[in-house]
């Protein structure tokens, strides 16, 4: 696997994606924010909103002091708004238990709400220069194809970590992620321009794709139109404009009924406000409109 990492590193220098959180001086908080935002959302969509969020919330303390409603308000449109609630909760934990700083160890990061093994490793690599490779779907696909083996996530993680030389974790992680996003794609791999095709066991697709059978294969999402995700997005969008009466919320829930409302309350995305619903800690009305995006 060493030849994989070395080949990708050589390719990556001129091909690196220009993302705002990769600029020198980005704080560990800025890295953590970008990684949470990039969960299930393409990096290009995240970039502009990340700038807005880091300007409004430059550190965990600033976010912890804000109402969750303000974080949700800035988040809506990225999808999966529950991440915004967890991010706010994580900021509170950092203030209360870590002196307002992002933890620099795996256990500390994993103790934060909404932070799983991948995101924790990404923060360790990009914020603290640790020699780990966060294995997302892109990286797992590259490792499986290059090795020619069907791998579960833990196997892919072991191979990726073992291929990183001292002091190059962040570089290797960024290079592998970018290769997966631009070249070693899931449905349309560009093997003819891949920098490591000569050492790849699967280059050219001569056999069944090993990345298509591993545990890391992404789960297909159901249809968005008419889904509970769409109903949740509509309810949150309406709640941004002010208190949402119960009957109006039920109407927006449609065929999904009060179960959607109960789930939003349980997730901390809305709170019951008398005979209606509101964003948690909301004051006044939002100034912006919003598309119906899934939460």
Short mmCIF file of C-alpha atoms in Angstrom, two decimals:
data_model
loop_
_atom_site.label_atom_id
_atom_site.label_comp_id
_atom_site.label_asym_id
_atom_site.label_seq_id
_atom_site.Cartn_x
_atom_site.Cartn_y
_atom_site.Cartn_z
CA UNK A 1 0.00 0.00 0.00
CA UNK A 2 2.97 2.34 0.35
CA UNK A 3 3.17 2.73 -3.43
CA UNK A 4 -0.47 3.82 -3.41
CA UNK A 5 0.12 6.64 -0.94
CA UNK A 6 3.40 7.77 -2.50
CA UNK A 7 1.88 7.82 -5.99
CA UNK A 8 -1.17 9.76 -4.87
CA UNK A 9 0.95 12.28 -2.95
CA UNK A 10 3.04 13.03 -6.04
CA UNK A 11 -0.13 13.51 -8.11
CA UNK A 12 -1.88 15.60 -5.51
CA UNK A 13 0.40 18.62 -5.33
CA UNK A 14 -0.89 20.25 -8.54
CA UNK A 15 -4.34 18.64 -8.35
CA UNK A 16 -5.38 19.56 -4.81
CA UNK A 17 -8.91 20.91 -4.46
CA UNK A 18 -8.96 24.48 -3.23
CA UNK A 19 -11.11 24.38 -0.12
CA UNK A 20 -11.20 27.28 2.37
CA UNK A 21 -10.50 25.14 5.44
CA UNK A 22 -7.28 23.87 3.88
CA UNK A 23 -5.67 27.30 4.03
CA UNK A 24 -2.82 27.81 6.53
CA UNK A 25 -3.95 29.04 9.91
CA UNK A 26 -7.28 27.23 10.02
CA UNK A 27 -7.93 26.34 13.65
CA UNK A 28 -8.85 22.87 14.93
CA UNK A 29 -12.37 24.24 15.45
CA UNK A 30 -12.50 25.30 11.80
CA UNK A 31 -11.39 21.81 10.76
CA UNK A 32 -13.97 20.14 12.98
CA UNK A 33 -16.67 22.44 11.62
CA UNK A 34 -15.74 21.58 8.03
CA UNK A 35 -15.74 17.85 8.71
CA UNK A 36 -19.16 17.90 10.37
CA UNK A 37 -20.54 19.97 7.51
CA UNK A 38 -19.05 17.60 4.93
CA UNK A 39 -20.79 14.56 6.44
CA UNK A 40 -23.21 13.50 3.67
CA UNK A 41 -22.76 16.83 1.87
CA UNK A 42 -20.41 17.50 -1.05
CA UNK A 43 -17.42 19.68 -0.24
CA UNK A 44 -18.23 22.20 -2.98
CA UNK A 45 -21.61 22.86 -1.37
CA UNK A 46 -20.02 23.18 2.05
CA UNK A 47 -17.33 25.72 1.11
CA UNK A 48 -19.37 28.93 0.93
CA UNK A 49 -21.47 28.12 4.00
CA UNK A 50 -18.35 27.19 5.99
CA UNK A 51 -17.02 30.71 5.51
CA UNK A 52 -20.29 32.15 6.84
CA UNK A 53 -20.36 29.83 9.83
CA UNK A 54 -16.72 30.31 10.83
CA UNK A 55 -17.16 34.08 10.64
CA UNK A 56 -20.22 33.95 12.90
CA UNK A 57 -18.85 31.23 15.20
CA UNK A 58 -15.04 31.58 15.22
CA UNK A 59 -14.63 29.29 18.23
CA UNK A 60 -16.61 26.78 20.30
CA UNK A 61 -17.45 29.36 22.98
CA UNK A 62 -19.16 31.66 20.49
CA UNK A 63 -21.35 28.86 19.23
CA UNK A 64 -22.07 27.55 22.72
CA UNK A 65 -23.29 31.02 23.73
CA UNK A 66 -25.66 31.21 20.75
CA UNK A 67 -29.12 29.70 20.64
CA UNK A 68 -29.37 26.42 18.74
CA UNK A 69 -31.92 28.17 16.52
CA UNK A 70 -29.22 30.45 15.13
CA UNK A 71 -26.98 27.53 14.20
CA UNK A 72 -29.90 25.74 12.54
CA UNK A 73 -30.85 28.93 10.70
CA UNK A 74 -27.40 29.21 9.14
CA UNK A 75 -27.27 25.49 8.43
CA UNK A 76 -30.57 24.97 6.61
CA UNK A 77 -30.02 24.16 2.95
CA UNK A 78 -27.04 21.89 3.58
CA UNK A 79 -29.33 19.02 4.56
CA UNK A 80 -29.41 16.80 7.62
CA UNK A 81 -30.00 19.65 10.07
CA UNK A 82 -29.55 17.34 13.04
CA UNK A 83 -25.82 17.86 12.49
CA UNK A 84 -26.30 21.52 13.43
CA UNK A 85 -27.91 20.57 16.74
CA UNK A 86 -25.13 18.09 17.51
CA UNK A 87 -22.49 20.65 16.58
CA UNK A 88 -24.01 23.13 19.03
CA UNK A 89 -24.09 20.42 21.71
CA UNK A 90 -20.46 19.56 20.95
CA UNK A 91 -19.48 23.22 21.35
CA UNK A 92 -21.13 23.26 24.77
CA UNK A 93 -19.22 20.13 25.80
CA UNK A 94 -15.94 21.65 24.62
CA UNK A 95 -16.57 24.76 26.71
CA UNK A 96 -17.65 22.83 29.79
CA UNK A 97 -15.15 19.97 29.69
CA UNK A 98 -12.22 20.98 27.46
CA UNK A 99 -11.59 24.66 28.30
CA UNK A 100 -13.23 25.74 25.06
CA UNK A 101 -10.77 23.79 22.91
CA UNK A 102 -11.18 20.94 20.44
CA UNK A 103 -9.89 17.71 22.04
CA UNK A 104 -6.65 16.46 20.48
CA UNK A 105 -7.14 12.77 21.26
CA UNK A 106 -9.41 10.12 19.79
CA UNK A 107 -11.37 9.38 22.96
CA UNK A 108 -11.99 13.06 23.62
CA UNK A 109 -13.25 13.64 20.10
CA UNK A 110 -15.47 10.56 20.16
CA UNK A 111 -17.07 11.83 23.37
CA UNK A 112 -18.48 14.84 21.50
CA UNK A 113 -22.08 14.65 20.23
CA UNK A 114 -22.26 13.83 16.54
CA UNK A 115 -18.58 12.89 16.20
CA UNK A 116 -17.91 9.35 14.99
CA UNK A 117 -14.70 7.47 14.15
CA UNK A 118 -14.29 8.99 10.69
CA UNK A 119 -14.77 12.61 11.76
CA UNK A 120 -12.56 12.13 14.82
CA UNK A 121 -9.74 10.77 12.68
CA UNK A 122 -10.17 13.55 10.14
CA UNK A 123 -9.77 16.15 12.88
CA UNK A 124 -6.70 14.36 14.25
CA UNK A 125 -5.12 14.27 10.79
CA UNK A 126 -5.97 17.76 9.53
CA UNK A 127 -5.97 19.75 12.78
CA UNK A 128 -3.25 17.99 14.77
CA UNK A 129 -1.07 16.36 12.06
CA UNK A 130 -1.53 12.86 13.44
CA UNK A 131 -0.49 9.94 11.25
CA UNK A 132 -3.96 8.54 10.67
CA UNK A 133 -6.06 8.38 7.53
CA UNK A 134 -9.80 8.95 7.99
CA UNK A 135 -11.43 6.29 5.84
CA UNK A 136 -14.56 7.65 4.21
CA UNK A 137 -16.38 6.05 1.29
CA UNK A 138 -13.92 7.52 -1.22
CA UNK A 139 -10.82 6.30 0.60
CA UNK A 140 -12.32 2.87 1.29
CA UNK A 141 -13.13 2.49 -2.41
CA UNK A 142 -9.55 3.34 -3.43
CA UNK A 143 -8.03 0.94 -0.91
CA UNK A 144 -10.34 -1.91 -1.95
CA UNK A 145 -9.70 -1.43 -5.66
CA UNK A 146 -5.96 -0.99 -5.29
CA UNK A 147 -5.63 -4.10 -3.13
CA UNK A 148 -8.14 -6.08 -5.20
CA UNK A 149 -9.85 -7.22 -2.01
CA UNK A 150 -13.33 -6.95 -0.60
CA UNK A 151 -12.78 -5.06 2.65
CA UNK A 152 -14.90 -4.01 5.56
CA UNK A 153 -14.30 -0.56 7.03
CA UNK A 154 -11.92 -1.77 9.75
CA UNK A 155 -9.75 -3.68 7.24
CA UNK A 156 -9.57 -0.63 4.99
CA UNK A 157 -8.62 1.50 7.99
CA UNK A 158 -5.76 -0.80 8.97
CA UNK A 159 -4.36 -0.83 5.42
CA UNK A 160 -4.63 2.94 5.05
CA UNK A 161 -2.99 3.69 8.39
CA UNK A 162 -0.19 1.23 7.69
CA UNK A 163 0.67 2.97 4.44
CA UNK A 164 1.26 6.40 5.97
CA UNK A 165 4.78 7.44 6.82
CA UNK A 166 5.60 9.55 9.84
CA UNK A 167 4.44 13.15 9.55
CA UNK A 168 2.34 12.69 6.40
CA UNK A 169 -1.09 11.78 7.71
CA UNK A 170 -2.81 15.01 6.72
CA UNK A 171 -1.21 15.06 3.27
CA UNK A 172 -2.13 11.44 2.59
CA UNK A 173 -5.69 11.90 3.81
CA UNK A 174 -6.31 14.94 1.62
CA UNK A 175 -4.72 13.29 -1.42
CA UNK A 176 -6.74 10.08 -1.12
CA UNK A 177 -9.99 11.98 -0.56
CA UNK A 178 -9.39 14.14 -3.63
CA UNK A 179 -8.45 11.15 -5.78
CA UNK A 180 -11.68 9.41 -4.81
CA UNK A 181 -13.77 12.51 -5.46
CA UNK A 182 -12.25 13.37 -8.85
CA UNK A 183 -10.78 10.21 -10.40
CA UNK A 184 -11.49 6.92 -8.63
CA UNK A 185 -15.22 7.60 -8.64
CA UNK A 186 -17.81 4.99 -7.74
CA UNK A 187 -19.72 4.74 -11.03
CA UNK A 188 -17.36 6.40 -13.52
CA UNK A 189 -13.75 5.67 -12.54
CA UNK A 190 -11.19 7.41 -14.74
CA UNK A 191 -8.55 4.68 -14.66
CA UNK A 192 -6.90 6.08 -17.78
CA UNK A 193 -5.76 9.15 -15.85
CA UNK A 194 -5.29 7.64 -12.41
CA UNK A 195 -1.78 8.24 -11.01
CA UNK A 196 -1.63 4.79 -9.39
CA UNK A 197 -3.22 2.71 -12.15
CA UNK A 198 0.06 0.88 -12.77
CA UNK A 199 0.00 -0.63 -9.27
CA UNK A 200 -3.77 -1.00 -8.93
CA UNK A 201 -5.16 -4.54 -8.92
CA UNK A 202 -8.47 -3.42 -10.43
CA UNK A 203 -7.38 -0.70 -12.90
CA UNK A 204 -9.51 -0.80 -16.01
CA UNK A 205 -12.23 -2.80 -14.32
CA UNK A 206 -11.32 -6.26 -15.64
CA UNK A 207 -13.32 -8.02 -12.92
CA UNK A 208 -16.13 -7.35 -10.50
CA UNK A 209 -15.42 -4.20 -8.53
CA UNK A 210 -14.26 -5.20 -5.02
CA UNK A 211 -15.43 -1.80 -3.78
CA UNK A 212 -18.96 -2.68 -4.80
CA UNK A 213 -19.26 -5.54 -2.32
CA UNK A 214 -17.56 -4.29 0.82
CA UNK A 215 -19.23 -3.03 3.97
CA UNK A 216 -18.12 0.49 3.07
CA UNK A 217 -20.38 0.60 0.02
CA UNK A 218 -22.66 3.64 0.44
CA UNK A 219 -26.28 2.89 1.14
CA UNK A 220 -28.59 4.27 -1.53
CA UNK A 221 -30.96 6.91 -0.26
CA UNK A 222 -34.66 6.64 -0.83
CA UNK A 223 -36.55 9.11 -2.96
CA UNK A 224 -36.61 12.59 -1.43
CA UNK A 225 -39.88 13.79 -2.96
CA UNK A 226 -42.70 12.93 -0.58
CA UNK A 227 -40.34 11.49 2.03
CA UNK A 228 -40.26 12.13 5.77
CA UNK A 229 -36.98 13.98 5.17
CA UNK A 230 -38.79 16.44 2.93
CA UNK A 231 -41.57 16.89 5.49
CA UNK A 232 -39.00 17.54 8.22
CA UNK A 233 -37.28 20.12 6.03
CA UNK A 234 -40.56 21.93 5.37
CA UNK A 235 -41.42 22.08 9.06
CA UNK A 236 -38.00 23.46 9.98
CA UNK A 237 -38.20 26.00 7.15
CA UNK A 238 -41.57 27.21 8.43
CA UNK A 239 -40.35 27.33 12.03
CA UNK A 240 -37.49 29.60 11.00
CA UNK A 241 -40.03 32.32 10.21
CA UNK A 242 -41.46 32.23 13.73
CA UNK A 243 -43.72 30.14 15.92
CA UNK A 244 -45.47 27.43 13.88
CA UNK A 245 -49.05 26.60 14.95
CA UNK A 246 -49.75 22.93 15.62
CA UNK A 247 -52.33 22.55 12.84
CA UNK A 248 -49.98 24.13 10.30
CA UNK A 249 -47.19 21.79 11.39
CA UNK A 250 -49.43 18.75 11.02
CA UNK A 251 -50.42 19.91 7.55
CA UNK A 252 -46.77 20.23 6.55
CA UNK A 253 -46.09 16.74 7.93
CA UNK A 254 -48.64 15.37 5.47
CA UNK A 255 -49.02 11.62 5.33
CA UNK A 256 -46.17 11.19 7.82
CA UNK A 257 -48.31 12.67 10.58
CA UNK A 258 -47.36 13.64 14.10
CA UNK A 259 -44.58 11.04 14.13
CA UNK A 260 -42.43 13.46 12.13
CA UNK A 261 -43.09 16.21 14.68
CA UNK A 262 -42.29 13.91 17.59
CA UNK A 263 -39.02 12.91 15.89
CA UNK A 264 -38.04 16.55 15.32
CA UNK A 265 -38.64 17.30 18.99
CA UNK A 266 -36.65 14.23 20.04
CA UNK A 267 -33.76 15.29 17.78
CA UNK A 268 -33.72 18.77 19.30
CA UNK A 269 -34.54 20.47 16.00
CA UNK A 270 -37.80 22.01 17.23
CA UNK A 271 -39.39 22.52 20.64
CA UNK A 272 -43.02 22.57 21.64
CA UNK A 273 -44.15 26.15 22.18
CA UNK A 274 -47.63 26.25 23.69
CA UNK A 275 -49.93 24.99 20.96
CA UNK A 276 -47.23 25.07 18.32
CA UNK A 277 -43.56 24.56 17.54
CA UNK A 278 -40.44 26.73 17.28
CA UNK A 279 -36.72 26.35 16.74
CA UNK A 280 -34.89 25.83 20.05
CA UNK A 281 -34.06 29.19 21.61
CA UNK A 282 -35.55 31.10 18.67
CA UNK A 283 -36.27 34.80 19.08
CA UNK A 284 -38.17 36.80 16.51
CA UNK A 285 -38.27 35.90 12.85
CA UNK A 286 -35.68 34.79 10.34
CA UNK A 287 -34.78 37.23 7.58
CA UNK A 288 -34.13 34.56 4.98
CA UNK A 289 -36.19 32.11 3.02
CA UNK A 290 -35.12 28.51 2.54
CA UNK A 291 -35.54 25.62 0.19
CA UNK A 292 -37.15 22.42 1.38
CA UNK A 293 -34.07 20.38 2.18
CA UNK A 294 -33.91 17.14 4.08
CA UNK A 295 -32.71 17.26 7.65
#
